Short mmCIF file of C-alpha atoms in Angstrom, two decimals:
data_model
loop_
_atom_site.label_atom_id
_atom_site.label_comp_id
_atom_site.label_asym_id
_atom_site.label_seq_id
_atom_site.Cartn_x
_atom_site.Cartn_y
_atom_site.Cartn_z
CA MET U 136 -9.91 -26.55 -95.29
CA LYS U 137 -7.49 -24.58 -93.48
CA LEU U 138 -9.44 -21.48 -93.21
CA LEU U 139 -12.46 -22.92 -92.11
CA LEU U 140 -10.27 -24.85 -89.65
CA LEU U 141 -8.71 -21.33 -88.78
CA LEU U 142 -12.03 -19.65 -88.45
CA SER U 143 -13.39 -21.77 -86.63
CA VAL U 144 -10.72 -21.68 -83.70
CA ALA U 145 -10.97 -18.06 -83.77
CA ALA U 146 -14.38 -18.03 -83.98
CA VAL U 147 -14.28 -20.21 -80.29
CA CYS U 148 -11.35 -17.77 -78.89
CA VAL U 149 -13.99 -14.80 -79.71
CA ALA U 150 -16.22 -16.59 -77.83
CA LEU U 151 -14.51 -17.85 -74.57
CA SER U 152 -13.17 -14.38 -74.19
CA PHE U 153 -17.13 -13.30 -73.59
CA ALA U 154 -17.30 -16.29 -71.68
CA TRP U 155 -13.84 -16.05 -68.65
CA ARG U 156 -14.25 -12.19 -69.62
CA GLU U 157 -10.18 -12.38 -70.55
CA PRO U 158 -10.14 -9.81 -73.30
CA TRP U 159 -6.85 -11.23 -74.31
CA ILE U 160 -8.39 -14.54 -76.01
CA GLY U 161 -10.46 -12.33 -77.56
CA GLY U 162 -7.51 -10.47 -79.44
CA VAL U 163 -5.84 -13.53 -80.41
CA GLY U 164 -8.81 -15.16 -81.72
CA LEU U 165 -8.44 -12.04 -84.30
CA LEU U 166 -5.35 -12.73 -84.93
CA ILE U 167 -5.90 -15.72 -85.51
CA ALA U 168 -8.71 -14.79 -88.25
CA PHE U 169 -6.89 -12.33 -89.79
CA VAL U 170 -3.99 -14.90 -90.63
CA ALA U 171 -6.39 -16.81 -91.69
CA MET U 172 -7.67 -14.63 -94.59
CA PHE U 173 -4.35 -12.86 -95.32
CA THR U 174 -3.19 -16.57 -95.60
CA ASP U 175 -6.11 -18.29 -97.64
CA ARG U 176 -4.88 -18.93 -101.31
CA ASP U 177 -7.86 -19.33 -103.87
CA ASP U 178 -6.27 -18.58 -107.04
CA VAL U 179 -8.71 -18.02 -109.78
CA ARG U 180 -7.63 -19.60 -113.10
CA THR U 181 -8.13 -17.13 -115.96
CA ASP U 182 -9.09 -18.39 -119.64
CA ASP U 183 -6.00 -17.62 -120.81
CA GLU U 184 -3.92 -20.10 -118.40
CA ARG U 185 -6.40 -23.11 -119.32
CA THR U 186 -4.22 -23.33 -122.33
CA SER U 187 -7.20 -22.78 -124.03
CA TYR U 188 -7.01 -21.48 -128.19
CA GLU U 189 -9.39 -19.14 -127.89
CA THR U 190 -8.62 -16.00 -126.61
CA THR U 191 -10.34 -13.90 -124.09
CA LYS U 192 -12.55 -10.74 -125.28
CA SER U 193 -10.88 -8.50 -123.65
CA VAL U 194 -7.40 -10.00 -124.60
CA ARG U 195 -8.07 -9.49 -128.43
CA ASN U 196 -9.82 -5.99 -127.59
CA MET U 197 -6.39 -4.85 -125.69
CA ARG U 198 -4.18 -6.07 -129.31
CA THR U 199 -6.35 -4.46 -131.82
CA ARG U 200 -6.01 -1.07 -130.10
CA ASP U 201 -2.20 -0.51 -130.90
CA ARG U 202 -2.31 -1.31 -134.35
#
């Protein structure tokens, strides 16, 4: 939700820079867009973090390779 809000504010700032002919507003919009992208936390859980009893195939392969 925060990402969508910040990106929409950034888009409005960039659009206003074309309408008002003020380039610094577009720069502020781009800065807001970069902050939105780099502060977004959309963590993807792996199969091992789901506390499943079965380990993933890649983990099993890594364990058998060292033997």
